[in-house]
Amino acid sequence: DIQMTQSPSSLSASGGDSVTITCRASQSINRNLHWYQQKPGKAPKLLIYAASNLQSGVPSRVSGSGSGTHFTLTIRSVQPEDLATYYCQQSYSYPWTFGQGTKVEIK
Amino acid sequence: QITLKESGPTLVKPTQTLTLTCTFSGFSLSSNGVGVAWIRQPPGKAPEWLALIYWDDDERYSPSLRSRLTISKGTSKNQVVLTMTNMDPVDTATYYCAHRGEDSSSVAEYLQHWGPGTLVTVSS
């Protein structure tokens, strides 16, 4: 199985800050990397697909980059509604696997 | 508008078989390229992908759970069923179904639309 490792596990940011979450794959996955946001008590929601494509309806202050084994999710000008846990997920090979998550808290 | 919803028992006993149904609307599982996946998430943990069925009846499973899982199209055209045998307390989780999306340029697959999930507790 391909292992996905996210860092940091948690972070705290003030409103207006920019935050960056990193996801590393245990082997190259090209651009088969996706990002999800999960708010407490809710299902995960797709933010970014294929490393850098913004899902419809997601604000443009969210962006993704990377390829191969190293990927990043950046949220500019963090807002209170960004309080959530963020997961990366690879679909390069079965079984599809998720990172362990990054919990974002707003100061 | 694509929607999905999971249904099934909220409590099962150890060794029993779990059967969950995903009822969806807004797409057809007989259309080229369509797929529906099951994912679970134990309390406080990351999601875990379980299985995926494609429009052409191709089935994919998590190797670690393959012997216990079966994914199938339901008797109703807008349903997908997941069965998991020999349930154990460690299988306690929220179970989600999701619609597969695909990026046309890279052919990358992703979980585009999710149901709200259903919490299944395994306890005697």
PDB file of C-alpha atoms in Angstrom:
ATOM      1  CA  ASP A   1       0.000   0.000   0.000  1.00  0.00           C
ATOM      2  CA  ILE A   2       1.115   3.587  -0.618  1.00  0.00           C
ATOM      3  CA  GLN A   3       1.600   5.434   2.658  1.00  0.00           C
ATOM      4  CA  MET A   4       0.514   9.068   2.855  1.00  0.00           C
ATOM      5  CA  THR A   5       2.107  11.247   5.522  1.00  0.00           C
ATOM      6  CA  GLN A   6       0.797  14.690   6.371  1.00  0.00           C
ATOM      7  CA  SER A   7       2.471  17.435   8.339  1.00  0.00           C
ATOM      8  CA  PRO A   8       1.836  19.050  10.631  1.00  0.00           C
ATOM      9  CA  SER A   9      -0.738  16.979  12.526  1.00  0.00           C
ATOM     10  CA  SER A  10      -2.286  20.191  13.798  1.00  0.00           C
ATOM     11  CA  LEU A  11      -1.820  23.917  13.532  1.00  0.00           C
ATOM     12  CA  SER A  12      -3.311  27.077  14.918  1.00  0.00           C
ATOM     13  CA  ALA A  13      -3.686  30.176  12.789  1.00  0.00           C
ATOM     14  CA  SER A  14      -5.055  33.654  13.230  1.00  0.00           C
ATOM     15  CA  GLY A  15      -7.676  35.039  10.888  1.00  0.00           C
ATOM     16  CA  GLY A  16      -6.014  36.383   7.744  1.00  0.00           C
ATOM     17  CA  ASP A  17      -2.958  34.124   8.017  1.00  0.00           C
ATOM     18  CA  SER A  18      -1.847  31.818   5.258  1.00  0.00           C
ATOM     19  CA  VAL A  19      -1.487  28.128   6.159  1.00  0.00           C
ATOM     20  CA  THR A  20       0.271  25.345   4.301  1.00  0.00           C
ATOM     21  CA  ILE A  21      -0.210  21.611   4.800  1.00  0.00           C
ATOM     22  CA  THR A  22       2.207  19.085   3.340  1.00  0.00           C
ATOM     23  CA  CYS A  23       1.462  15.577   2.143  1.00  0.00           C
ATOM     24  CA  ARG A  24       4.137  13.088   1.161  1.00  0.00           C
ATOM     25  CA  ALA A  25       3.631   9.776  -0.607  1.00  0.00           C
ATOM     26  CA  SER A  26       5.803   6.713   0.011  1.00  0.00           C
ATOM     27  CA  GLN A  27       6.287   6.382  -3.767  1.00  0.00           C
ATOM     28  CA  SER A  28       5.582   8.512  -6.811  1.00  0.00           C
ATOM     29  CA  ILE A  29       1.864   8.987  -7.460  1.00  0.00           C
ATOM     30  CA  ASN A  30       2.201  11.476 -10.334  1.00  0.00           C
ATOM     31  CA  ARG A  31      -0.626  13.935  -9.722  1.00  0.00           C
ATOM     32  CA  ASN A  32      -3.162  11.417  -8.376  1.00  0.00           C
ATOM     33  CA  LEU A  33      -3.504  13.368  -5.142  1.00  0.00           C
ATOM     34  CA  HIS A  34      -6.650  14.964  -3.746  1.00  0.00           C
ATOM     35  CA  TRP A  35      -7.492  17.101  -0.731  1.00  0.00           C
ATOM     36  CA  TYR A  36     -10.601  16.954   1.445  1.00  0.00           C
ATOM     37  CA  GLN A  37     -11.929  19.171   4.222  1.00  0.00           C
ATOM     38  CA  GLN A  38     -13.881  17.604   7.064  1.00  0.00           C
ATOM     39  CA  LYS A  39     -15.764  19.756   9.526  1.00  0.00           C
ATOM     40  CA  PRO A  40     -16.805  18.261  12.870  1.00  0.00           C
ATOM     41  CA  GLY A  41     -19.673  15.810  12.507  1.00  0.00           C
ATOM     42  CA  LYS A  42     -19.750  16.110   8.727  1.00  0.00           C
ATOM     43  CA  ALA A  43     -18.626  14.046   5.751  1.00  0.00           C
ATOM     44  CA  PRO A  44     -15.376  14.931   3.995  1.00  0.00           C
ATOM     45  CA  LYS A  45     -15.743  17.467   1.194  1.00  0.00           C
ATOM     46  CA  LEU A  46     -13.554  17.536  -1.911  1.00  0.00           C
ATOM     47  CA  LEU A  47     -11.443  20.710  -2.179  1.00  0.00           C
ATOM     48  CA  ILE A  48      -8.712  19.935  -4.708  1.00  0.00           C
ATOM     49  CA  TYR A  49      -8.430  17.086  -7.225  1.00  0.00           C
ATOM     50  CA  ALA A  50      -5.480  15.942  -9.306  1.00  0.00           C
ATOM     51  CA  ALA A  51      -3.075  17.955  -7.131  1.00  0.00           C
ATOM     52  CA  SER A  52      -4.053  21.443  -8.221  1.00  0.00           C
ATOM     53  CA  ASN A  53      -7.585  21.576  -9.625  1.00  0.00           C
ATOM     54  CA  LEU A  54     -10.094  23.514  -7.564  1.00  0.00           C
ATOM     55  CA  GLN A  55     -13.400  21.734  -7.082  1.00  0.00           C
ATOM     56  CA  SER A  56     -16.392  23.810  -8.159  1.00  0.00           C
ATOM     57  CA  GLY A  57     -17.667  26.071  -5.378  1.00  0.00           C
ATOM     58  CA  VAL A  58     -14.413  26.047  -3.382  1.00  0.00           C
ATOM     59  CA  PRO A  59     -13.045  29.553  -2.747  1.00  0.00           C
ATOM     60  CA  SER A  60     -10.045  30.601  -4.803  1.00  0.00           C
ATOM     61  CA  ARG A  61      -7.975  31.287  -1.675  1.00  0.00           C
ATOM     62  CA  VAL A  62      -7.549  27.518  -1.509  1.00  0.00           C
ATOM     63  CA  SER A  63      -4.868  26.058  -3.768  1.00  0.00           C
ATOM     64  CA  GLY A  64      -2.870  22.887  -4.236  1.00  0.00           C
ATOM     65  CA  SER A  65       0.433  22.038  -5.838  1.00  0.00           C
ATOM     66  CA  GLY A  66       2.935  19.260  -6.264  1.00  0.00           C
ATOM     67  CA  SER A  67       3.587  16.065  -8.138  1.00  0.00           C
ATOM     68  CA  GLY A  68       5.427  12.814  -7.615  1.00  0.00           C
ATOM     69  CA  THR A  69       5.784  12.388  -3.862  1.00  0.00           C
ATOM     70  CA  HIS A  70       5.463  15.916  -2.449  1.00  0.00           C
ATOM     71  CA  PHE A  71       2.247  17.940  -2.344  1.00  0.00           C
ATOM     72  CA  THR A  72       0.973  21.016  -0.555  1.00  0.00           C
ATOM     73  CA  LEU A  73      -2.389  22.542   0.265  1.00  0.00           C
ATOM     74  CA  THR A  74      -2.404  26.274   0.923  1.00  0.00           C
ATOM     75  CA  ILE A  75      -5.232  28.328   2.374  1.00  0.00           C
ATOM     76  CA  ARG A  76      -4.697  32.073   2.077  1.00  0.00           C
ATOM     77  CA  SER A  77      -6.350  34.496   4.456  1.00  0.00           C
ATOM     78  CA  VAL A  78      -7.723  31.837   6.804  1.00  0.00           C
ATOM     79  CA  GLN A  79     -11.328  32.388   7.904  1.00  0.00           C
ATOM     80  CA  PRO A  80     -13.257  31.005  10.918  1.00  0.00           C
ATOM     81  CA  GLU A  81     -15.132  28.650   8.584  1.00  0.00           C
ATOM     82  CA  ASP A  82     -11.815  26.963   7.696  1.00  0.00           C
ATOM     83  CA  LEU A  83     -11.820  25.270  11.106  1.00  0.00           C
ATOM     84  CA  ALA A  84     -11.639  21.629  10.068  1.00  0.00           C
ATOM     85  CA  THR A  85      -9.436  18.592   9.565  1.00  0.00           C
ATOM     86  CA  TYR A  86      -7.817  18.287   6.143  1.00  0.00           C
ATOM     87  CA  TYR A  87      -6.913  14.977   4.507  1.00  0.00           C
ATOM     88  CA  CYS A  88      -4.900  14.100   1.445  1.00  0.00           C
ATOM     89  CA  GLN A  89      -5.724  10.939  -0.517  1.00  0.00           C
ATOM     90  CA  GLN A  90      -4.019   9.113  -3.364  1.00  0.00           C
ATOM     91  CA  SER A  91      -5.733   7.233  -6.175  1.00  0.00           C
ATOM     92  CA  TYR A  92      -2.611   6.191  -8.081  1.00  0.00           C
ATOM     93  CA  SER A  93      -3.048   2.569  -7.036  1.00  0.00           C
ATOM     94  CA  TYR A  94      -5.427   0.398  -5.045  1.00  0.00           C
ATOM     95  CA  PRO A  95      -6.046   0.479  -2.195  1.00  0.00           C
ATOM     96  CA  TRP A  96      -6.687   4.217  -2.234  1.00  0.00           C
ATOM     97  CA  THR A  97      -5.161   5.630   0.937  1.00  0.00           C
ATOM     98  CA  PHE A  98      -5.547   8.744   3.066  1.00  0.00           C
ATOM     99  CA  GLY A  99      -3.147  10.766   5.129  1.00  0.00           C
ATOM    100  CA  GLN A 100      -3.670  10.869   8.880  1.00  0.00           C
ATOM    101  CA  GLY A 101      -5.120  14.386   8.747  1.00  0.00           C
ATOM    102  CA  THR A 102      -4.181  17.916   9.746  1.00  0.00           C
ATOM    103  CA  LYS A 103      -6.412  19.678  12.229  1.00  0.00           C
ATOM    104  CA  VAL A 104      -6.628  23.420  11.656  1.00  0.00           C
ATOM    105  CA  GLU A 105      -7.656  25.586  14.583  1.00  0.00           C
ATOM    106  CA  ILE A 106      -8.401  29.287  14.378  1.00  0.00           C
ATOM    107  CA  LYS A 107      -7.032  31.480  17.130  1.00  0.00           C
TER     108      LYS A 107
ATOM    109  CA  GLN B   1     -27.494  17.533  -8.481  1.00  0.00           C
ATOM    110  CA  ILE B   2     -25.783  14.420  -7.167  1.00  0.00           C
ATOM    111  CA  THR B   3     -26.787  13.108  -3.768  1.00  0.00           C
ATOM    112  CA  LEU B   4     -25.999   9.896  -1.896  1.00  0.00           C
ATOM    113  CA  LYS B   5     -27.298   8.490   1.370  1.00  0.00           C
ATOM    114  CA  GLU B   6     -26.225   5.481   3.382  1.00  0.00           C
ATOM    115  CA  SER B   7     -28.662   3.258   5.256  1.00  0.00           C
ATOM    116  CA  GLY B   8     -28.434   0.153   7.386  1.00  0.00           C
ATOM    117  CA  PRO B   9     -28.272  -1.011  10.994  1.00  0.00           C
ATOM    118  CA  THR B  10     -26.743   1.252  13.600  1.00  0.00           C
ATOM    119  CA  LEU B  11     -25.849  -1.634  15.901  1.00  0.00           C
ATOM    120  CA  VAL B  12     -24.556  -5.077  15.020  1.00  0.00           C
ATOM    121  CA  LYS B  13     -23.252  -7.870  17.208  1.00  0.00           C
ATOM    122  CA  PRO B  14     -19.777  -9.359  16.890  1.00  0.00           C
ATOM    123  CA  THR B  15     -19.551 -12.094  14.207  1.00  0.00           C
ATOM    124  CA  GLN B  16     -22.681 -10.809  12.458  1.00  0.00           C
ATOM    125  CA  THR B  17     -22.749  -9.637   8.830  1.00  0.00           C
ATOM    126  CA  LEU B  18     -23.271  -5.960   8.104  1.00  0.00           C
ATOM    127  CA  THR B  19     -25.268  -4.927   5.054  1.00  0.00           C
ATOM    128  CA  LEU B  20     -25.277  -1.269   4.052  1.00  0.00           C
ATOM    129  CA  THR B  21     -27.133   0.350   1.171  1.00  0.00           C
ATOM    130  CA  CYS B  22     -26.130   3.497  -0.679  1.00  0.00           C
ATOM    131  CA  THR B  23     -29.069   5.159  -2.412  1.00  0.00           C
ATOM    132  CA  PHE B  24     -28.116   7.829  -4.896  1.00  0.00           C
ATOM    133  CA  SER B  25     -29.607  10.270  -7.368  1.00  0.00           C
ATOM    134  CA  GLY B  26     -28.325  12.581 -10.066  1.00  0.00           C
ATOM    135  CA  PHE B  27     -26.326   9.966 -11.954  1.00  0.00           C
ATOM    136  CA  SER B  28     -26.656   6.474 -13.392  1.00  0.00           C
ATOM    137  CA  LEU B  29     -24.338   3.610 -12.481  1.00  0.00           C
ATOM    138  CA  SER B  30     -24.879   2.210 -15.957  1.00  0.00           C
ATOM    139  CA  SER B  31     -23.271   5.260 -17.589  1.00  0.00           C
ATOM    140  CA  ASN B  32     -19.698   5.031 -18.845  1.00  0.00           C
ATOM    141  CA  GLY B  33     -17.135   6.115 -16.276  1.00  0.00           C
ATOM    142  CA  VAL B  34     -19.374   6.114 -13.235  1.00  0.00           C
ATOM    143  CA  GLY B  35     -18.353   4.489  -9.975  1.00  0.00           C
ATOM    144  CA  VAL B  36     -19.433   4.348  -6.331  1.00  0.00           C
ATOM    145  CA  ALA B  37     -17.052   3.766  -3.438  1.00  0.00           C
ATOM    146  CA  TRP B  38     -17.405   2.866   0.239  1.00  0.00           C
ATOM    147  CA  ILE B  39     -15.171   4.477   2.857  1.00  0.00           C
ATOM    148  CA  ARG B  40     -15.242   4.151   6.633  1.00  0.00           C
ATOM    149  CA  GLN B  41     -13.915   6.319   9.413  1.00  0.00           C
ATOM    150  CA  PRO B  42     -13.469   5.076  12.984  1.00  0.00           C
ATOM    151  CA  PRO B  43     -14.145   7.744  15.616  1.00  0.00           C
ATOM    152  CA  GLY B  44     -11.284  10.219  15.758  1.00  0.00           C
ATOM    153  CA  LYS B  45      -9.327   8.532  12.956  1.00  0.00           C
ATOM    154  CA  ALA B  46      -8.667   9.092   9.271  1.00  0.00           C
ATOM    155  CA  PRO B  47     -10.938   7.715   6.555  1.00  0.00           C
ATOM    156  CA  GLU B  48     -10.203   4.259   5.165  1.00  0.00           C
ATOM    157  CA  TRP B  49     -11.163   3.312   1.599  1.00  0.00           C
ATOM    158  CA  LEU B  50     -12.963  -0.050   1.450  1.00  0.00           C
ATOM    159  CA  ALA B  51     -14.250  -0.814  -2.039  1.00  0.00           C
ATOM    160  CA  LEU B  52     -15.348   0.607  -5.387  1.00  0.00           C
ATOM    161  CA  ILE B  53     -17.696  -0.641  -8.080  1.00  0.00           C
ATOM    162  CA  TYR B  54     -17.616   0.723 -11.619  1.00  0.00           C
ATOM    163  CA  TRP B  55     -20.304   1.075 -14.245  1.00  0.00           C
ATOM    164  CA  ASP B  56     -18.941  -2.015 -16.053  1.00  0.00           C
ATOM    165  CA  ASP B  57     -19.206  -4.173 -12.893  1.00  0.00           C
ATOM    166  CA  ASP B  58     -15.468  -4.030 -12.205  1.00  0.00           C
ATOM    167  CA  GLU B  59     -14.942  -4.293  -8.456  1.00  0.00           C
ATOM    168  CA  ARG B  60     -11.955  -3.147  -6.410  1.00  0.00           C
ATOM    169  CA  TYR B  61     -11.316  -3.909  -2.751  1.00  0.00           C
ATOM    170  CA  SER B  62      -8.982  -3.073   0.075  1.00  0.00           C
ATOM    171  CA  PRO B  63      -6.670  -6.117   0.239  1.00  0.00           C
ATOM    172  CA  SER B  64      -6.667  -6.100   4.035  1.00  0.00           C
ATOM    173  CA  LEU B  65     -10.475  -6.538   4.103  1.00  0.00           C
ATOM    174  CA  ARG B  66     -11.026  -8.344   0.793  1.00  0.00           C
ATOM    175  CA  SER B  67     -12.060 -11.659   2.374  1.00  0.00           C
ATOM    176  CA  ARG B  68     -14.851  -9.953   4.317  1.00  0.00           C
ATOM    177  CA  LEU B  69     -16.224  -7.457   1.768  1.00  0.00           C
ATOM    178  CA  THR B  70     -18.615  -7.646  -1.133  1.00  0.00           C
ATOM    179  CA  ILE B  71     -19.748  -4.620  -3.136  1.00  0.00           C
ATOM    180  CA  SER B  72     -22.592  -4.961  -5.587  1.00  0.00           C
ATOM    181  CA  LYS B  73     -25.178  -3.056  -7.528  1.00  0.00           C
ATOM    182  CA  GLY B  74     -28.507  -3.159  -5.773  1.00  0.00           C
ATOM    183  CA  THR B  75     -31.754  -4.526  -7.142  1.00  0.00           C
ATOM    184  CA  SER B  76     -32.817  -0.948  -7.604  1.00  0.00           C
ATOM    185  CA  LYS B  77     -30.875   0.876 -10.335  1.00  0.00           C
ATOM    186  CA  ASN B  78     -29.900   3.681  -7.969  1.00  0.00           C
ATOM    187  CA  GLN B  79     -28.408   1.600  -5.188  1.00  0.00           C
ATOM    188  CA  VAL B  80     -25.071   0.059  -4.267  1.00  0.00           C
ATOM    189  CA  VAL B  81     -24.778  -2.499  -1.473  1.00  0.00           C
ATOM    190  CA  LEU B  82     -21.792  -3.291   0.753  1.00  0.00           C
ATOM    191  CA  THR B  83     -21.669  -6.401   2.889  1.00  0.00           C
ATOM    192  CA  MET B  84     -19.018  -7.007   5.531  1.00  0.00           C
ATOM    193  CA  THR B  85     -18.880 -10.351   7.275  1.00  0.00           C
ATOM    194  CA  ASN B  86     -17.658 -11.336  10.732  1.00  0.00           C
ATOM    195  CA  MET B  87     -18.019  -7.897  12.277  1.00  0.00           C
ATOM    196  CA  ASP B  88     -15.793  -7.006  15.231  1.00  0.00           C
ATOM    197  CA  PRO B  89     -15.800  -4.052  17.652  1.00  0.00           C
ATOM    198  CA  VAL B  90     -12.820  -2.588  15.759  1.00  0.00           C
ATOM    199  CA  ASP B  91     -15.160  -2.189  12.770  1.00  0.00           C
ATOM    200  CA  THR B  92     -17.104   0.460  14.679  1.00  0.00           C
ATOM    201  CA  ALA B  93     -17.041   3.469  12.375  1.00  0.00           C
ATOM    202  CA  THR B  94     -19.001   5.909  10.296  1.00  0.00           C
ATOM    203  CA  TYR B  95     -19.495   4.349   6.874  1.00  0.00           C
ATOM    204  CA  TYR B  96     -19.721   6.604   3.823  1.00  0.00           C
ATOM    205  CA  CYS B  97     -20.505   6.025   0.186  1.00  0.00           C
ATOM    206  CA  ALA B  98     -19.148   8.393  -2.439  1.00  0.00           C
ATOM    207  CA  HIS B  99     -19.470   9.105  -6.143  1.00  0.00           C
ATOM    208  CA  ARG B 100     -16.305   8.683  -8.184  1.00  0.00           C
ATOM    209  CA  GLY B 101     -15.147  11.639 -10.198  1.00  0.00           C
ATOM    210  CA  GLU B 102     -12.463  11.675 -12.879  1.00  0.00           C
ATOM    211  CA  ASP B 103     -10.195  14.413 -14.165  1.00  0.00           C
ATOM    212  CA  SER B 104     -10.423  14.300 -17.945  1.00  0.00           C
ATOM    213  CA  SER B 105      -6.873  15.530 -18.523  1.00  0.00           C
ATOM    214  CA  SER B 106      -4.975  13.353 -16.050  1.00  0.00           C
ATOM    215  CA  VAL B 107      -7.523  10.522 -15.684  1.00  0.00           C
ATOM    216  CA  ALA B 108      -7.080  10.824 -11.947  1.00  0.00           C
ATOM    217  CA  GLU B 109      -9.999   9.424  -9.961  1.00  0.00           C
ATOM    218  CA  TYR B 110     -11.319  11.043  -6.811  1.00  0.00           C
ATOM    219  CA  LEU B 111     -14.253  10.986  -4.392  1.00  0.00           C
ATOM    220  CA  GLN B 112     -16.314  13.883  -5.646  1.00  0.00           C
ATOM    221  CA  HIS B 113     -19.596  13.639  -3.767  1.00  0.00           C
ATOM    222  CA  TRP B 114     -20.131  11.989  -0.398  1.00  0.00           C
ATOM    223  CA  GLY B 115     -23.153  10.847   1.533  1.00  0.00           C
ATOM    224  CA  PRO B 116     -23.633  12.084   5.113  1.00  0.00           C
ATOM    225  CA  GLY B 117     -22.487   8.750   6.530  1.00  0.00           C
ATOM    226  CA  THR B 118     -24.010   6.255   8.919  1.00  0.00           C
ATOM    227  CA  LEU B 119     -22.484   5.288  12.257  1.00  0.00           C
ATOM    228  CA  VAL B 120     -22.268   1.548  12.814  1.00  0.00           C
ATOM    229  CA  THR B 121     -21.441   0.298  16.298  1.00  0.00           C
ATOM    230  CA  VAL B 122     -20.328  -3.265  16.858  1.00  0.00           C
ATOM    231  CA  SER B 123     -21.123  -4.450  20.350  1.00  0.00           C
ATOM    232  CA  SER B 124     -22.711  -7.388  22.089  1.00  0.00           C
TER     233      SER B 124
END
